[in-house]
Structure formats: C-alpha cells, structure tokens
Short mmCIF file of C-alpha atoms and ligand atoms in Angstrom, two decimals:
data_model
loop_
_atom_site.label_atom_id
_atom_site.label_comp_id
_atom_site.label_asym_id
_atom_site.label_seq_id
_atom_site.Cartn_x
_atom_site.Cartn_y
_atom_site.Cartn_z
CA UNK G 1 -22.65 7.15 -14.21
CA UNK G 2 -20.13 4.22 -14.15
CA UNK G 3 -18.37 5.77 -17.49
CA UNK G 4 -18.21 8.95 -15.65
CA UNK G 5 -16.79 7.65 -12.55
CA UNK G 6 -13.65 5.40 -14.73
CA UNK G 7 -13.07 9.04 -15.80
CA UNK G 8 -12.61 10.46 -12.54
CA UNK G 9 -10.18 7.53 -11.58
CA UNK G 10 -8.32 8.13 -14.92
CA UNK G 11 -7.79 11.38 -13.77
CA UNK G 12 -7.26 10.81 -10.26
CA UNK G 13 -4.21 8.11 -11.59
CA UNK G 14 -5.17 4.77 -11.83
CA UNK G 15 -3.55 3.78 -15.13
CA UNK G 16 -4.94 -0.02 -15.31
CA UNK G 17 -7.42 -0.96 -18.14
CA UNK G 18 -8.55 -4.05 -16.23
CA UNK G 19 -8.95 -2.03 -12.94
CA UNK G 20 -10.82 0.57 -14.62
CA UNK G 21 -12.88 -1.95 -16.90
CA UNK G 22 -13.57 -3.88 -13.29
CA UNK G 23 -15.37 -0.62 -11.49
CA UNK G 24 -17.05 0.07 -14.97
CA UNK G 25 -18.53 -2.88 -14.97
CA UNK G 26 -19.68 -3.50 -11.84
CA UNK G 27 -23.16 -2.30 -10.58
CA UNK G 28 -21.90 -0.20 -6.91
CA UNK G 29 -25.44 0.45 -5.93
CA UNK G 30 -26.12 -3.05 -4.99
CA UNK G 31 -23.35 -2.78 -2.27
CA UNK G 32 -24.63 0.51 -0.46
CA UNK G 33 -28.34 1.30 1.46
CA UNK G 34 -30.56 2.34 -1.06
CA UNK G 35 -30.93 5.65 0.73
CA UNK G 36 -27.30 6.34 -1.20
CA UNK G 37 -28.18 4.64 -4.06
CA UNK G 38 -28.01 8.06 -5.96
CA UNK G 39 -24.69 8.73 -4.90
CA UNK G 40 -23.32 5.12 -5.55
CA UNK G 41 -20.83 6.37 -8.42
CA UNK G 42 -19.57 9.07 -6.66
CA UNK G 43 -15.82 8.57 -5.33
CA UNK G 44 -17.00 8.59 -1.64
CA UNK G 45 -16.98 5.68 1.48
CA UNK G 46 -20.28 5.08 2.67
CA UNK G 47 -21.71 3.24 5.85
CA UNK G 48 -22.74 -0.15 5.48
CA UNK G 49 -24.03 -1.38 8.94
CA UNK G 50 -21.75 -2.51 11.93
CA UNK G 51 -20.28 0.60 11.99
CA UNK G 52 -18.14 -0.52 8.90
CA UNK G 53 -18.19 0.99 5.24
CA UNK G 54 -17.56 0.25 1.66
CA UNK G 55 -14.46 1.68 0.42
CA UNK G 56 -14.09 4.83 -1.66
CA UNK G 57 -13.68 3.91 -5.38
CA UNK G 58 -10.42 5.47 -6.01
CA UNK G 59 -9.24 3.09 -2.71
CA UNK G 60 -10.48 0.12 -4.36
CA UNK G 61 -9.17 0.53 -7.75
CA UNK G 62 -5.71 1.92 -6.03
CA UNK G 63 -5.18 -1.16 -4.21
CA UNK G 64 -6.39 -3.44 -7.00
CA UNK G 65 -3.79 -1.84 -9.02
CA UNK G 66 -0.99 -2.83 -6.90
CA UNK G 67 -2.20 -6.25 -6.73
CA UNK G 68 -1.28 -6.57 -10.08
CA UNK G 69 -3.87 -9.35 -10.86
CA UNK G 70 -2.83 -11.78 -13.44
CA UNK G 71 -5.62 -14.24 -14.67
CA UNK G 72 -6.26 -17.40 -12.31
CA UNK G 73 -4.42 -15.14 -9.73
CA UNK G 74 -5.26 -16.91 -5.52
CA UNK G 75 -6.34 -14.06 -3.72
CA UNK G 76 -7.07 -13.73 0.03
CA UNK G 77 -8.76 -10.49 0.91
CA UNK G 78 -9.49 -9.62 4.46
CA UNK G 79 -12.56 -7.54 5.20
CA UNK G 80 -15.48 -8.44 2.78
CA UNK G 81 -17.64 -5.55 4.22
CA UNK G 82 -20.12 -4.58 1.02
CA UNK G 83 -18.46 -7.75 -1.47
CA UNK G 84 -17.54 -5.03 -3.54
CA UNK G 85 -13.98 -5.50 -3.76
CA UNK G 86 -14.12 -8.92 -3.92
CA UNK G 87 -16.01 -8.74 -6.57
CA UNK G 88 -13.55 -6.13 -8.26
CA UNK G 89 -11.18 -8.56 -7.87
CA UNK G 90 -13.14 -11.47 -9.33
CA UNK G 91 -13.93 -9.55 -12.55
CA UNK G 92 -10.13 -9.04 -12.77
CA UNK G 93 -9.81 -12.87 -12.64
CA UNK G 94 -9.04 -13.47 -9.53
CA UNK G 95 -9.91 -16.86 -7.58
CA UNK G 96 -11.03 -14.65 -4.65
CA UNK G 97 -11.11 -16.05 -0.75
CA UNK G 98 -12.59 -13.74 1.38
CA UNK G 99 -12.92 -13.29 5.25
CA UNK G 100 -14.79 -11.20 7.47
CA UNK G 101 -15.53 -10.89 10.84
CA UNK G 102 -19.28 -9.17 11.16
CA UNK G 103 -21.62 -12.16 10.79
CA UNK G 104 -24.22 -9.76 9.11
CA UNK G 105 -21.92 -8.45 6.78
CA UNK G 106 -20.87 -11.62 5.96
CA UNK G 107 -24.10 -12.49 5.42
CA UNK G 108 -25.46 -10.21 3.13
CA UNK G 109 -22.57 -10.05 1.23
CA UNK G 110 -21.97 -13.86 0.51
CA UNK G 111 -25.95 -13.49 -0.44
CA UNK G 112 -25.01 -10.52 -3.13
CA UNK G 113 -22.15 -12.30 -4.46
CA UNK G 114 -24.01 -15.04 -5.08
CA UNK G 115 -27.02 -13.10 -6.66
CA UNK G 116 -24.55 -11.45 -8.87
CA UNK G 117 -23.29 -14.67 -10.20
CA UNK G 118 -19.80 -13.83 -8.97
CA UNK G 119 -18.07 -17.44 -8.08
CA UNK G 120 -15.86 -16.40 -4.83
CA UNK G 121 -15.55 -17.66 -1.37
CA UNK G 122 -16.51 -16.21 1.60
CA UNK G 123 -15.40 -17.22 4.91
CA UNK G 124 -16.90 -15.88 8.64
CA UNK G 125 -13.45 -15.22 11.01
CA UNK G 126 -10.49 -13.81 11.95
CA UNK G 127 -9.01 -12.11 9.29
CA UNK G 128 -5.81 -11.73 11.60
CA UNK G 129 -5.29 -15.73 10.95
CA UNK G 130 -5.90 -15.43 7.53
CA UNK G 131 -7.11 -18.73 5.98
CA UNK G 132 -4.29 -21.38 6.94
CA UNK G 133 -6.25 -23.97 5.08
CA UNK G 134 -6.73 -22.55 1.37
CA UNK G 135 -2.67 -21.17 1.67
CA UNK G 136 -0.73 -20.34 -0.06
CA UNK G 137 -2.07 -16.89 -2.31
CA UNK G 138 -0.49 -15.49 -5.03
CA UNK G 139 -1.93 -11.56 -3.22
CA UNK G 140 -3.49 -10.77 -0.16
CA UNK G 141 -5.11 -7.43 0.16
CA UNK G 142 -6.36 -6.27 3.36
CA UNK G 143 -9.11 -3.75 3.02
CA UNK G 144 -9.41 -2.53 6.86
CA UNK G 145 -6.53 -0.39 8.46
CA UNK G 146 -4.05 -2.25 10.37
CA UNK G 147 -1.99 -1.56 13.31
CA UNK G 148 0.75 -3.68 12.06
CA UNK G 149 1.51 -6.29 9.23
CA UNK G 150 -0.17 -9.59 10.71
CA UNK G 151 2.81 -12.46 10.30
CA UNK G 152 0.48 -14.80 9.36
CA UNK G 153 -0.33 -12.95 6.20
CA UNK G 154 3.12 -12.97 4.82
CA UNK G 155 3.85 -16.69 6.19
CA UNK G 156 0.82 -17.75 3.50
CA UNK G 157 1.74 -15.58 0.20
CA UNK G 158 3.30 -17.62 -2.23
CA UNK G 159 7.22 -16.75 -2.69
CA UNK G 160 7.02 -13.74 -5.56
CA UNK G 161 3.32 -12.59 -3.83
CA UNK G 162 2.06 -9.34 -3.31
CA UNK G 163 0.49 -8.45 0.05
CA UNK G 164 -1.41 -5.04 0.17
CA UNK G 165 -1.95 -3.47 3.38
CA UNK G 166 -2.40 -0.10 4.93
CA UNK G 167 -0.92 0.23 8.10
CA UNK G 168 0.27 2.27 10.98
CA UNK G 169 -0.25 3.62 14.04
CA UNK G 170 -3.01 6.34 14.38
CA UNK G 171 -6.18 7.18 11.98
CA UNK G 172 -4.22 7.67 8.74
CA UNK G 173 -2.54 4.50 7.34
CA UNK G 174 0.30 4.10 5.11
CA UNK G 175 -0.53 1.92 1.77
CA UNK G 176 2.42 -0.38 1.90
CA UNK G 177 3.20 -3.54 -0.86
CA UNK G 178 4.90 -6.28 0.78
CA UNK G 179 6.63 -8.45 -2.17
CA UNK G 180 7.75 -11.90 -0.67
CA UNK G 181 11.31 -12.25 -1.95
CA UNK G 182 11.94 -15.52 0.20
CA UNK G 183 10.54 -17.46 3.28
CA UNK G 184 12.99 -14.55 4.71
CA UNK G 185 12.74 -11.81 2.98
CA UNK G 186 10.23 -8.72 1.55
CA UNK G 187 10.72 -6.03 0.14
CA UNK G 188 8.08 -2.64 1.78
CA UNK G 189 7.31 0.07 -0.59
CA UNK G 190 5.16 2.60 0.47
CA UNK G 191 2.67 4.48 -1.66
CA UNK G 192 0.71 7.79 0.08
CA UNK G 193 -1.50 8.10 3.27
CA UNK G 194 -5.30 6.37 3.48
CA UNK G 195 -7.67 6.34 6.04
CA UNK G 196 -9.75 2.82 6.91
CA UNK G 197 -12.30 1.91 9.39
CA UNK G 198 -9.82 -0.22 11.76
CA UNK G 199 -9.01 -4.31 11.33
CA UNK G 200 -9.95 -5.18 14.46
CA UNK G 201 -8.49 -8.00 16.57
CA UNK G 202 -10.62 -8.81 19.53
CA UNK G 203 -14.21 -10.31 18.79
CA UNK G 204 -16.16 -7.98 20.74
CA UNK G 205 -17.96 -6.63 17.13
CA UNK G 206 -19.77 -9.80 16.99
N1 LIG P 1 -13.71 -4.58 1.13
C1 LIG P 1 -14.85 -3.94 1.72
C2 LIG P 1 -14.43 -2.81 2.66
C3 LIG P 1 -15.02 -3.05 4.01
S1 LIG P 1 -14.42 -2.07 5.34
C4 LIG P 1 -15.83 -3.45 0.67
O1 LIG P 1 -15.49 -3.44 -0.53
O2 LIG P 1 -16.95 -3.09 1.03
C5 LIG P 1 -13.38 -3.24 6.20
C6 LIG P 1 -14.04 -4.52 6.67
O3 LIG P 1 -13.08 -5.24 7.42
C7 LIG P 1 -15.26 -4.33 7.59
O4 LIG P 1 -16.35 -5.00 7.02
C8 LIG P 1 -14.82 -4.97 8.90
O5 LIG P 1 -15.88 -5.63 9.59
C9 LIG P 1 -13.75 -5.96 8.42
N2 LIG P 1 -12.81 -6.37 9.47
C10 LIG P 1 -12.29 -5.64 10.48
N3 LIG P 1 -11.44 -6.38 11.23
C11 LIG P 1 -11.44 -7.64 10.67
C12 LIG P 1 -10.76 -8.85 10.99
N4 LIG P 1 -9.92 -8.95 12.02
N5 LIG P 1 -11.00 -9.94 10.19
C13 LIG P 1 -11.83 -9.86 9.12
N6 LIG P 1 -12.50 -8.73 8.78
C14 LIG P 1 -12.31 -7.63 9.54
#
C-alpha cells in the first residue's frame, strides 16, 4: 500500500527521491484511529482528536519538498498533531524540534515517536513563539494554517533558511517559502492554494 501511495505522489508531482523514500517508509497507520487504519495510505486528512487532523500525504511530502532537507538539517516544525511529519522529516535527516499546543496530542505523539525509535524533540507550547531557546533552524515548517507569517519565526531561521508556511486570510491558505536573505530581508514565493485546520493563537484548546 505504501509503494502504491509513492506512486500516486509521483504522479501527483512530488519529484524528490528522499521525500518519496520518507512516506514509503514510514508506517501511516500508527498515526491515525484504528477505525481508518484501512484507509491510512490513501492521500486523504483524517481526524486525530482535538478537533485537529493529520495532514494529507501529498501536503506532507509537498511541504517536505520545499524544505529542501539536507542531512543534519535544524528543523523547527510547528504543529506535531499525529508525529507524522516530524517523523517524515527525521527520516529525511533532519534534527527535528517540534511544538504543539494540545497536551493530548502532544502526548501521544511524543509516546509514538518514541516507540518508533525516531530521535526528535517534542515540546508542549506556543508554536506562535517558536522555540527561542534551541534557535536558530536551518527550516521551519508550520503544518497548521496561519493568519499571517509569525515574526518570531523568521527572527530564528538561520540567514540562507527556509521557512514553510501556508497562510492567509480565510479557509484556503497560500503555501508560501520564506528564504532569509539577511536579518532584513526574504524573499516570498508562493506555490498553489491548501487548506489546514487553523494555527491557533489563544490557549482556549487546552
Ligand atoms: N504535522 C501534523 C499535522 C497536524 S494539524 C501531522 O503530521 O499530523 C496542525 C496541528 O497544529 C494541530 O495538532 C494543532 O493542535 C497544532 N496547532 C495549532 N495551533 C498551534 C500553535 N499555536 N502552536 C503549536 N501547535 C499548534
């Protein structure tokens, strides 16, 4: 089923061995309810608890892709959720740092990670704030939809980092790459229309 699904992702565009090799590898039906387990390697969201979900495989590998991991790569993600991207990530050879703000989520998913032998860290806050202390990251991907590009993000990517973010106002988000140029400078490219569960900024979900 995993072979099956790389081939729908090669077809649906994602060009990246090591993305590709990543979702191949990794077993999705540990990250959903088992009443989905059938449909685990299917390119589809699913719910997760706390009104959240796990990304849609194509959205994972999309984003991954324009990370553009390089081995030993520092990367912040914001929104743990399942662990399933941050595990993508890891098997890309990332040093992955992730945050999220539903303490059950967090939970389970620094449990899963850990069961799966994955070495990343998982942190329980504000992914807003990102995580001053561990700064700076060579990528920061935020996997939630945001209603604008939180400064704090781009103040702790290293100069030449790649921030990944879908933003905007409304349901549908734009994908946008933020490429740090300088302490002053980016450069936004935009890459197609997603839609997210929001990144939420009071604390009321707890
Ligand atoms: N990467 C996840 C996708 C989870 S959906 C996966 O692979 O399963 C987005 C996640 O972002 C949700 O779990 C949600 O609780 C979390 N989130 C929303 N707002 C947040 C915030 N301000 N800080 C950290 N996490 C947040």
């Amino acid at each position: 089923m995993r072979k099956q699904l790389r081939r729908v992702l090669l077809l649906k565009g994602i060009k990246s061995s090591l993305v590709l090799d990543a979702l191949e590898e990794i077993p999705r039906h540990f990250f959903l309810d088992k009443a989905f387990e059938e449909h685990a390697y299917d390119d589809k969201a699913f719910r997760i608890g706390a009104g959240q979900t796990i990304s849609q495989p194509f959205t994972v590998a999309f984003q991954t892709e324009l990370l553009q991991i390089k081995r030993n790569d520092k990367v912040l993600e914001i929104g743990t959720g399942s662990g399933y991207q941050s595990c993508v990530l890891a098997e890309c050879g990332a040093r992955v740092y992730s945050v999220e703000r539903q303490r059950l989520l967090h939970d389970t998913a620094t449990r899963l990670i850990k069961d799966l032998n994955y070495n990343i860290k998982t942190f329980y806050g504000d992914g807003y704030l990102g995580l001053p202390s561990y700064a700076p990251f060579d990528k920061v991907i935020v996997t939630a939809g945001a209603p604008f590009i939180p400064p704090a993000l781009i103040d702790q990517l290293k100069i030449g980092g790649i921030l990944v973010i879908p933003d905007g106002e409304g349901d549908e988000k734009i994908m946008k790459t933020i490429l740090k140029i300088s302490d002053t400078e980016t450069e936004i490219k935009e890459h197609g229309k997603f839609r997210f569960v929001p990144l939420l900024e009071d604390k009321a979900g707890k």
